[in-house]
Amino acid sequence: MDEPFSAARRAAAFRRMRDARSSEVAEDYVELVGDLIAETGSARLTDLADCLGVAPATAAKVLQRLHREGLVDVRPYRSIALTEAGERMADASRERHRIVHDFLLALGVTGETAEADAEGIEHHVSPETLRLFAELTIRLRGDA
C-alpha cells in the first residue's frame, strides 16, 4: 500500500501543480483568442486585455511569450491568430472545461458556480480524473 504522505508523493503532487500553473495562463489566452475569432472574426490585444481584466501591456507581454512558444502569431496592426499548436491547446482546454462543467452540473452545482469552478479545475485535473468525471457524468445524467 502506498504511503499517503511520503516525500516522493508530495514532491510529485507539487511538481504537477507547478506544471499546471505554468500552462494555465497560456491555455486561458489561446482559448480566449480562439473564442474571440469564432465570435467576432478577429482577436485584438485590447479585446484580450478587456476580457481577462488585465492591462494591455500585461496581455502584450503574455502574447510575446506565447509567440515564442509557437502558440500564437502576432504581427503589428493585425489580428492575433492561433498556430496549429495553439489551436490544439485551445481545443483541449475547452474540452477539459466542458467535461468539468458538465460533471459539476450533474452533481447539482448551480450553473454560475459550475462555470467559475470549472475555470480553475480544468487546468489542474489529471487525465485519469477527467476520464472518470466524464464517465460519472453520463451515469449521473442517466445517459448510460
Coordinates of N, CA, C and O in Angstrom, one line a residue:
M1 N 0.8 -1.2 0.0 CA 0.0 0.0 0.0 C 0.9 1.3 0.0 O 1.9 1.3 0.7
D2 N 0.5 2.3 -0.8 CA 1.3 3.5 -0.9 C 1.2 4.3 0.5 O 0.1 4.3 1.1
E3 N 2.3 4.9 0.8 CA 2.2 5.8 2.0 C 1.6 7.1 1.5 O 2.0 7.7 0.6
P4 N 0.5 7.5 2.2 CA -0.2 8.7 1.7 C 0.6 10.0 1.8 O 0.3 10.9 1.1
F5 N 1.6 10.1 2.7 CA 2.2 11.4 2.8 C 3.7 11.3 2.6 O 4.5 12.0 3.2
S6 N 4.2 10.4 1.8 CA 5.6 10.2 1.6 C 6.1 11.4 0.9 O 5.4 12.1 0.1
A7 N 7.4 11.7 1.1 CA 8.1 12.9 0.5 C 8.0 12.8 -1.1 O 7.7 13.8 -1.7
A8 N 8.2 11.6 -1.6 CA 8.2 11.5 -3.1 C 6.8 11.7 -3.6 O 6.7 12.4 -4.7
R9 N 5.7 11.3 -3.0 CA 4.4 11.5 -3.4 C 4.0 13.0 -3.3 O 3.4 13.6 -4.2
R10 N 4.4 13.6 -2.2 CA 4.2 15.1 -2.1 C 4.9 15.9 -3.2 O 4.4 16.8 -3.8
A11 N 6.2 15.5 -3.4 CA 7.0 16.2 -4.4 C 6.4 16.1 -5.8 O 6.3 17.1 -6.5
A12 N 5.9 14.9 -6.1 CA 5.2 14.7 -7.4 C 4.0 15.5 -7.5 O 3.7 16.1 -8.6
A13 N 3.2 15.6 -6.4 CA 2.0 16.4 -6.5 C 2.3 17.9 -6.6 O 1.6 18.5 -7.4
F14 N 3.3 18.3 -5.9 CA 3.6 19.8 -6.0 C 4.2 20.1 -7.4 O 3.9 21.1 -8.0
R15 N 5.0 19.1 -8.0 CA 5.5 19.3 -9.3 C 4.4 19.4 -10.3 O 4.4 20.3 -11.2
R16 N 3.4 18.5 -10.2 CA 2.2 18.6 -11.1 C 1.5 19.9 -11.0 O 1.1 20.5 -12.0
M17 N 1.3 20.4 -9.8 CA 0.6 21.7 -9.6 C 1.4 22.8 -10.2 O 0.8 23.7 -10.8
R18 N 2.7 22.8 -10.0 CA 3.6 23.9 -10.7 C 3.5 23.8 -12.2 O 3.3 24.9 -12.8
D19 N 3.5 22.6 -12.7 CA 3.4 22.5 -14.2 C 2.0 23.0 -14.7 O 1.9 23.7 -15.7
A20 N 1.0 22.7 -13.9 CA -0.4 23.1 -14.3 C -0.5 24.6 -14.2 O -1.0 25.3 -15.2
R21 N 0.1 25.2 -13.2 CA 0.0 26.7 -13.1 C 0.8 27.4 -14.2 O 0.4 28.4 -14.7
S22 N 1.9 26.8 -14.6 CA 2.7 27.4 -15.7 C 2.0 27.4 -17.0 O 2.2 28.3 -17.9
S23 N 1.1 26.4 -17.3 CA 0.4 26.4 -18.5 C -1.0 27.0 -18.5 O -1.6 27.3 -19.5
E24 N -1.5 27.3 -17.2 CA -2.8 27.9 -17.1 C -3.0 29.2 -17.8 O -4.0 29.3 -18.5
V25 N -2.1 30.1 -17.7 CA -2.2 31.4 -18.4 C -2.2 31.2 -19.9 O -3.0 31.7 -20.6
A26 N -1.3 30.3 -20.4 CA -1.2 30.1 -21.8 C -2.5 29.5 -22.3 O -3.1 29.9 -23.4
E27 N -3.1 28.5 -21.6 CA -4.4 27.9 -22.0 C -5.5 28.9 -22.0 O -6.3 28.9 -23.0
D28 N -5.6 29.8 -21.0 CA -6.6 30.8 -21.0 C -6.5 31.7 -22.1 O -7.5 32.1 -22.8
Y29 N -5.3 32.2 -22.5 CA -5.1 33.1 -23.6 C -5.4 32.5 -24.9 O -6.2 33.1 -25.7
V30 N -4.9 31.3 -25.2 CA -5.2 30.7 -26.5 C -6.7 30.3 -26.6 O -7.2 30.5 -27.7
E31 N -7.3 29.9 -25.6 CA -8.7 29.6 -25.6 C -9.5 30.9 -25.9 O -10.4 30.9 -26.8
L32 N -9.2 32.0 -25.3 CA -9.8 33.2 -25.5 C -9.6 33.8 -26.9 O -10.5 34.3 -27.6
V33 N -8.4 33.7 -27.4 CA -8.1 34.1 -28.8 C -9.0 33.3 -29.7 O -9.6 33.9 -30.6
G34 N -9.1 32.0 -29.6 CA -9.9 31.2 -30.4 C -11.4 31.6 -30.3 O -12.1 31.7 -31.3
D35 N -11.8 31.8 -29.1 CA -13.2 32.2 -28.9 C -13.5 33.6 -29.5 O -14.6 33.7 -30.2
L36 N -12.6 34.5 -29.4 CA -12.8 35.9 -30.0 C -12.9 35.8 -31.5 O -13.7 36.4 -32.2
I37 N -12.0 35.0 -32.1 CA -12.0 34.8 -33.5 C -13.3 34.2 -34.0 O -13.9 34.6 -35.0
A38 N -13.8 33.1 -33.3 CA -15.0 32.5 -33.6 C -16.2 33.4 -33.5 O -17.2 33.4 -34.3
E39 N -16.2 34.3 -32.4 CA -17.4 35.2 -32.2 C -17.4 36.4 -33.0 O -18.4 36.9 -33.4
T40 N -16.2 37.0 -33.2 CA -16.1 38.3 -33.9 C -15.3 38.3 -35.2 O -15.3 39.4 -35.9
G41 N -14.6 37.3 -35.5 CA -13.8 37.2 -36.7 C -12.4 37.7 -36.5 O -11.6 37.5 -37.4
S42 N -12.1 38.2 -35.3 CA -10.7 38.6 -35.0 C -10.5 38.7 -33.5 O -11.4 38.7 -32.7
A43 N -9.2 38.7 -33.2 CA -8.8 38.8 -31.8 C -7.8 39.9 -31.7 O -6.7 39.8 -32.3
R44 N -8.1 41.0 -31.0 CA -7.2 42.1 -30.8 C -6.7 42.1 -29.4 O -7.3 41.7 -28.5
L45 N -5.5 42.7 -29.3 CA -4.9 42.9 -28.0 C -5.8 43.5 -27.0 O -6.0 43.0 -25.8
T46 N -6.5 44.6 -27.4 CA -7.4 45.3 -26.4 C -8.6 44.4 -26.0 O -9.0 44.5 -24.8
D47 N -9.1 43.6 -26.9 CA -10.2 42.7 -26.6 C -9.7 41.7 -25.6 O -10.5 41.4 -24.6
L48 N -8.5 41.1 -25.8 CA -8.0 40.1 -24.8 C -7.8 40.8 -23.4 O -8.3 40.2 -22.4
A49 N -7.2 41.9 -23.4 CA -7.0 42.6 -22.1 C -8.3 42.9 -21.4 O -8.4 42.6 -20.2
D50 N -9.3 43.4 -22.2 CA -10.6 43.7 -21.6 C -11.3 42.4 -21.0 O -11.8 42.4 -19.9
C51 N -11.3 41.3 -21.8 CA -11.9 40.1 -21.4 C -11.2 39.4 -20.2 O -11.9 38.8 -19.3
L52 N -9.9 39.6 -20.1 CA -9.2 39.0 -19.0 C -9.0 39.9 -17.8 O -8.5 39.5 -16.7
G53 N -9.4 41.2 -18.0 CA -9.3 42.1 -16.9 C -7.9 42.5 -16.5 O -7.5 42.7 -15.3
V54 N -7.0 42.6 -17.5 CA -5.6 42.9 -17.3 C -5.3 44.2 -18.2 O -6.0 44.5 -19.1
A55 N -4.2 44.8 -17.9 CA -3.7 45.9 -18.7 C -3.3 45.4 -20.1 O -2.7 44.3 -20.2
P56 N -3.4 46.3 -21.1 CA -2.9 45.9 -22.4 C -1.4 45.5 -22.4 O -1.0 44.6 -23.1
A57 N -0.6 46.2 -21.6 CA 0.8 45.8 -21.5 C 1.0 44.4 -21.0 O 1.9 43.7 -21.4
T58 N 0.2 44.0 -20.0 CA 0.3 42.7 -19.5 C -0.1 41.7 -20.5 O 0.6 40.7 -20.7
A59 N -1.2 41.9 -21.2 CA -1.6 41.0 -22.3 C -0.5 40.9 -23.4 O -0.2 39.8 -23.9
A60 N 0.1 42.0 -23.7 CA 1.1 42.1 -24.8 C 2.3 41.2 -24.4 O 2.9 40.5 -25.2
K61 N 2.7 41.3 -23.1 CA 3.8 40.5 -22.6 C 3.5 39.0 -22.7 O 4.4 38.2 -23.1
V62 N 2.3 38.6 -22.3 CA 2.0 37.2 -22.4 C 1.9 36.8 -23.8 O 2.4 35.7 -24.2
L63 N 1.4 37.6 -24.7 CA 1.3 37.2 -26.1 C 2.7 37.1 -26.7 O 2.9 36.2 -27.5
Q64 N 3.7 37.9 -26.3 CA 5.1 37.7 -26.7 C 5.6 36.3 -26.3 O 6.2 35.7 -27.1
R65 N 5.3 35.9 -25.1 CA 5.8 34.6 -24.6 C 5.1 33.5 -25.4 O 5.7 32.5 -25.9
L66 N 3.8 33.6 -25.7 CA 3.0 32.6 -26.4 C 3.5 32.6 -27.9 O 3.6 31.5 -28.5
H67 N 3.9 33.7 -28.4 CA 4.5 33.7 -29.8 C 5.8 33.0 -29.8 O 6.1 32.1 -30.7
R68 N 6.7 33.2 -28.8 CA 8.0 32.5 -28.7 C 7.8 31.0 -28.5 O 8.6 30.2 -29.0
E69 N 6.7 30.6 -27.9 CA 6.4 29.2 -27.7 C 5.6 28.6 -28.8 O 5.3 27.4 -28.8
G70 N 5.4 29.4 -29.9 CA 4.8 28.8 -31.1 C 3.3 28.6 -31.0 O 2.7 27.8 -31.7
L71 N 2.6 29.3 -30.1 CA 1.1 29.1 -29.9 C 0.3 30.2 -30.6 O -0.9 29.9 -30.9
V72 N 0.8 31.4 -30.8 CA 0.1 32.4 -31.5 C 1.0 33.1 -32.5 O 2.2 33.1 -32.4
D73 N 0.3 33.7 -33.5 CA 1.0 34.6 -34.5 C 0.6 36.0 -34.2 O -0.6 36.3 -34.3
V74 N 1.5 36.8 -33.8 CA 1.2 38.2 -33.5 C 2.1 39.1 -34.4 O 3.3 39.1 -34.5
R75 N 1.3 40.0 -35.2 CA 2.0 40.9 -36.1 C 1.4 42.3 -35.8 O 0.2 42.5 -35.5
P76 N 2.3 43.3 -35.9 CA 1.8 44.7 -35.6 C 0.6 45.1 -36.5 O 0.6 44.8 -37.7
Y77 N -0.4 45.7 -35.8 CA -1.6 46.2 -36.5 C -2.4 45.1 -37.2 O -3.1 45.4 -38.1
R78 N -2.3 43.9 -36.7 CA -3.1 42.8 -37.3 C -3.7 42.0 -36.2 O -3.3 42.0 -35.0
S79 N -4.7 41.2 -36.5 CA -5.4 40.4 -35.5 C -4.5 39.3 -35.1 O -3.6 38.8 -35.8
I80 N -4.6 38.8 -33.9 CA -3.8 37.7 -33.3 C -4.4 36.4 -33.9 O -5.6 36.3 -34.0
A81 N -3.6 35.5 -34.3 CA -4.0 34.2 -34.8 C -3.4 33.1 -34.0 O -2.3 33.2 -33.5
L82 N -4.1 32.0 -34.0 CA -3.5 30.8 -33.3 C -2.8 30.0 -34.3 O -3.2 29.9 -35.5
T83 N -1.7 29.4 -33.9 CA -1.0 28.5 -34.7 C -1.7 27.1 -34.6 O -2.6 27.0 -33.8
E84 N -1.2 26.1 -35.3 CA -1.8 24.8 -35.1 C -1.7 24.3 -33.7 O -2.6 23.7 -33.1
A85 N -0.5 24.5 -33.1 CA -0.3 24.1 -31.7 C -1.2 24.9 -30.8 O -1.7 24.3 -29.8
G86 N -1.4 26.2 -31.1 CA -2.3 27.0 -30.3 C -3.7 26.5 -30.4 O -4.5 26.5 -29.4
E87 N -4.1 26.1 -31.6 CA -5.5 25.6 -31.8 C -5.7 24.3 -31.0 O -6.7 24.1 -30.4
R88 N -4.7 23.4 -31.1 CA -4.8 22.2 -30.3 C -4.9 22.4 -28.8 O -5.7 21.8 -28.1
M89 N -4.1 23.4 -28.3 CA -4.1 23.7 -26.9 C -5.5 24.3 -26.5 O -6.1 23.9 -25.5
A90 N -6.0 25.2 -27.3 CA -7.3 25.8 -27.1 C -8.4 24.7 -27.1 O -9.3 24.7 -26.2
D91 N -8.4 23.8 -28.1 CA -9.4 22.8 -28.1 C -9.4 21.9 -26.9 O -10.4 21.5 -26.4
A92 N -8.2 21.5 -26.5 CA -8.0 20.6 -25.4 C -8.5 21.3 -24.1 O -9.2 20.7 -23.2
S93 N -8.2 22.6 -23.9 CA -8.6 23.3 -22.8 C -10.2 23.5 -22.7 O -10.8 23.3 -21.7
R94 N -10.8 23.7 -23.9 CA -12.2 23.8 -24.0 C -12.9 22.5 -23.6 O -13.9 22.5 -22.9
E95 N -12.3 21.4 -24.1 CA -12.9 20.1 -23.8 C -12.8 19.8 -22.3 O -13.7 19.2 -21.7
R96 N -11.6 20.0 -21.7 CA -11.5 19.8 -20.3 C -12.5 20.6 -19.5 O -13.1 20.2 -18.6
H97 N -12.6 21.9 -19.9 CA -13.6 22.8 -19.3 C -15.0 22.2 -19.4 O -15.8 22.2 -18.4
R98 N -15.4 21.8 -20.5 CA -16.7 21.2 -20.8 C -17.0 20.0 -19.9 O -18.0 19.9 -19.2
I99 N -16.0 19.1 -19.8 CA -16.2 17.9 -19.0 C -16.3 18.2 -17.5 O -17.2 17.7 -16.9
V100 N -15.5 19.1 -17.0 CA -15.6 19.5 -15.6 C -16.9 20.2 -15.4 O -17.6 20.0 -14.4
H101 N -17.3 21.2 -16.2 CA -18.5 21.9 -16.1 C -19.7 21.0 -16.0 O -20.6 21.1 -15.2
D102 N -19.8 20.1 -17.0 CA -20.9 19.1 -17.1 C -20.9 18.2 -15.8 O -22.0 17.9 -15.3
F103 N -19.8 17.8 -15.3 CA -19.7 17.0 -14.1 C -20.3 17.7 -12.9 O -21.1 17.2 -12.2
L104 N -19.9 19.0 -12.8 CA -20.3 19.8 -11.7 C -21.9 20.0 -11.7 O -22.6 19.9 -10.7
L105 N -22.4 20.3 -12.9 CA -23.8 20.4 -13.1 C -24.5 19.1 -12.8 O -25.6 19.1 -12.1
A106 N -24.0 18.0 -13.2 CA -24.6 16.7 -12.9 C -24.6 16.4 -11.4 O -25.5 15.7 -10.9
L107 N -23.7 17.0 -10.6 CA -23.6 16.9 -9.2 C -24.7 17.7 -8.5 O -25.0 17.6 -7.3
G108 N -25.2 18.7 -9.3 CA -26.2 19.6 -8.7 C -25.7 21.0 -8.4 O -26.4 21.8 -7.8
V109 N -24.5 21.3 -8.8 CA -23.9 22.6 -8.6 C -24.6 23.6 -9.5 O -25.0 23.2 -10.6
T110 N -24.9 24.8 -9.0 CA -25.6 25.8 -9.9 C -24.7 26.1 -11.1 O -23.5 26.0 -11.1
G111 N -25.4 26.6 -12.1 CA -24.6 26.9 -13.4 C -23.5 28.0 -13.2 O -22.4 27.8 -13.7
E112 N -23.8 29.0 -12.5 CA -22.8 30.1 -12.3 C -21.6 29.5 -11.5 O -20.5 29.8 -11.8
T113 N -21.9 28.8 -10.4 CA -20.8 28.2 -9.6 C -20.0 27.2 -10.4 O -18.8 27.1 -10.4
A114 N -20.7 26.4 -11.2 CA -20.1 25.3 -12.0 C -19.1 26.0 -13.0 O -18.0 25.5 -13.3
E115 N -19.6 27.1 -13.6 CA -18.7 27.8 -14.6 C -17.5 28.3 -13.9 O -16.4 28.2 -14.4
A116 N -17.6 29.0 -12.8 CA -16.5 29.6 -12.1 C -15.5 28.5 -11.6 O -14.3 28.6 -11.8
D117 N -16.1 27.4 -11.0 CA -15.2 26.3 -10.5 C -14.5 25.6 -11.7 O -13.3 25.2 -11.5
A118 N -15.2 25.4 -12.7 CA -14.6 24.6 -13.9 C -13.4 25.4 -14.4 O -12.4 24.8 -14.9
E119 N -13.5 26.7 -14.4 CA -12.4 27.5 -14.9 C -11.1 27.3 -14.2 O -10.0 27.3 -14.7
G120 N -11.2 27.0 -12.9 CA -10.0 26.7 -12.1 C -9.6 25.2 -12.2 O -8.4 24.9 -12.4
I121 N -10.6 24.4 -12.1 CA -10.3 22.9 -12.0 C -9.7 22.4 -13.4 O -8.9 21.5 -13.4
E122 N -10.2 22.9 -14.5 CA -9.8 22.4 -15.8 C -8.3 22.4 -16.0 O -7.8 21.6 -16.7
H123 N -7.6 23.3 -15.3 CA -6.2 23.4 -15.5 C -5.4 22.4 -14.6 O -4.2 22.2 -14.8
H124 N -6.0 21.9 -13.6 CA -5.3 21.1 -12.7 C -5.7 19.6 -12.6 O -5.2 18.9 -11.8
V125 N -6.7 19.3 -13.3 CA -7.3 17.9 -13.3 C -6.4 17.0 -14.1 O -6.0 17.3 -15.2
S126 N -6.2 15.8 -13.6 CA -5.4 14.8 -14.3 C -6.2 14.1 -15.4 O -7.5 14.1 -15.3
P127 N -5.6 13.5 -16.4 CA -6.3 12.8 -17.4 C -7.2 11.7 -16.8 O -8.3 11.5 -17.3
E128 N -6.7 11.0 -15.8 CA -7.4 9.9 -15.2 C -8.7 10.5 -14.5 O -9.8 9.9 -14.7
T129 N -8.6 11.5 -13.8 CA -9.7 12.1 -13.1 C -10.7 12.7 -14.1 O -11.9 12.5 -13.9
L130 N -10.2 13.3 -15.1 CA -11.1 13.9 -16.2 C -11.9 12.8 -16.8 O -13.1 12.9 -17.0
R131 N -11.3 11.6 -17.1 CA -12.0 10.5 -17.7 C -13.1 10.0 -16.8 O -14.2 9.7 -17.2
L132 N -12.8 9.9 -15.5 CA -13.8 9.5 -14.5 C -14.9 10.5 -14.4 O -16.0 10.1 -14.2
F133 N -14.6 11.8 -14.4 CA -15.6 12.8 -14.4 C -16.6 12.6 -15.5 O -17.8 12.6 -15.4
A134 N -16.0 12.4 -16.7 CA -16.9 12.2 -17.9 C -17.8 10.9 -17.8 O -19.0 11.0 -18.1
E135 N -17.2 9.8 -17.3 CA -17.9 8.6 -17.1 C -19.0 8.8 -16.0 O -20.2 8.3 -16.2
L136 N -18.7 9.4 -14.9 CA -19.7 9.6 -13.9 C -20.8 10.6 -14.3 O -21.9 10.4 -13.9
T137 N -20.4 11.5 -15.1 CA -21.4 12.5 -15.6 C -22.5 11.7 -16.4 O -23.7 12.0 -16.2
I138 N -22.1 10.8 -17.2 CA -23.0 10.0 -18.0 C -23.9 9.2 -17.1 O -25.2 9.2 -17.3
R139 N -23.4 8.6 -16.1 CA -24.2 7.8 -15.1 C -25.1 8.7 -14.3 O -26.3 8.4 -14.1
L140 N -24.6 9.8 -13.9 CA -25.5 10.7 -13.1 C -26.7 11.3 -13.9 O -27.7 11.5 -13.4
R141 N -26.4 11.5 -15.2 CA -27.5 12.0 -16.0 C -28.4 10.9 -16.5 O -29.5 11.2 -17.1
G142 N -28.0 9.7 -16.3 CA -28.8 8.6 -16.8 C -28.7 8.3 -18.2 O -29.6 7.7 -18.8
D143 N -27.6 8.8 -18.8 CA -27.4 8.6 -20.3 C -26.8 7.2 -20.6 O -26.7 6.8 -21.7
A144 N -26.4 6.5 -19.5 CA -25.7 5.2 -19.8 C -26.8 4.1 -20.0 O -27.9 4.1 -19.6

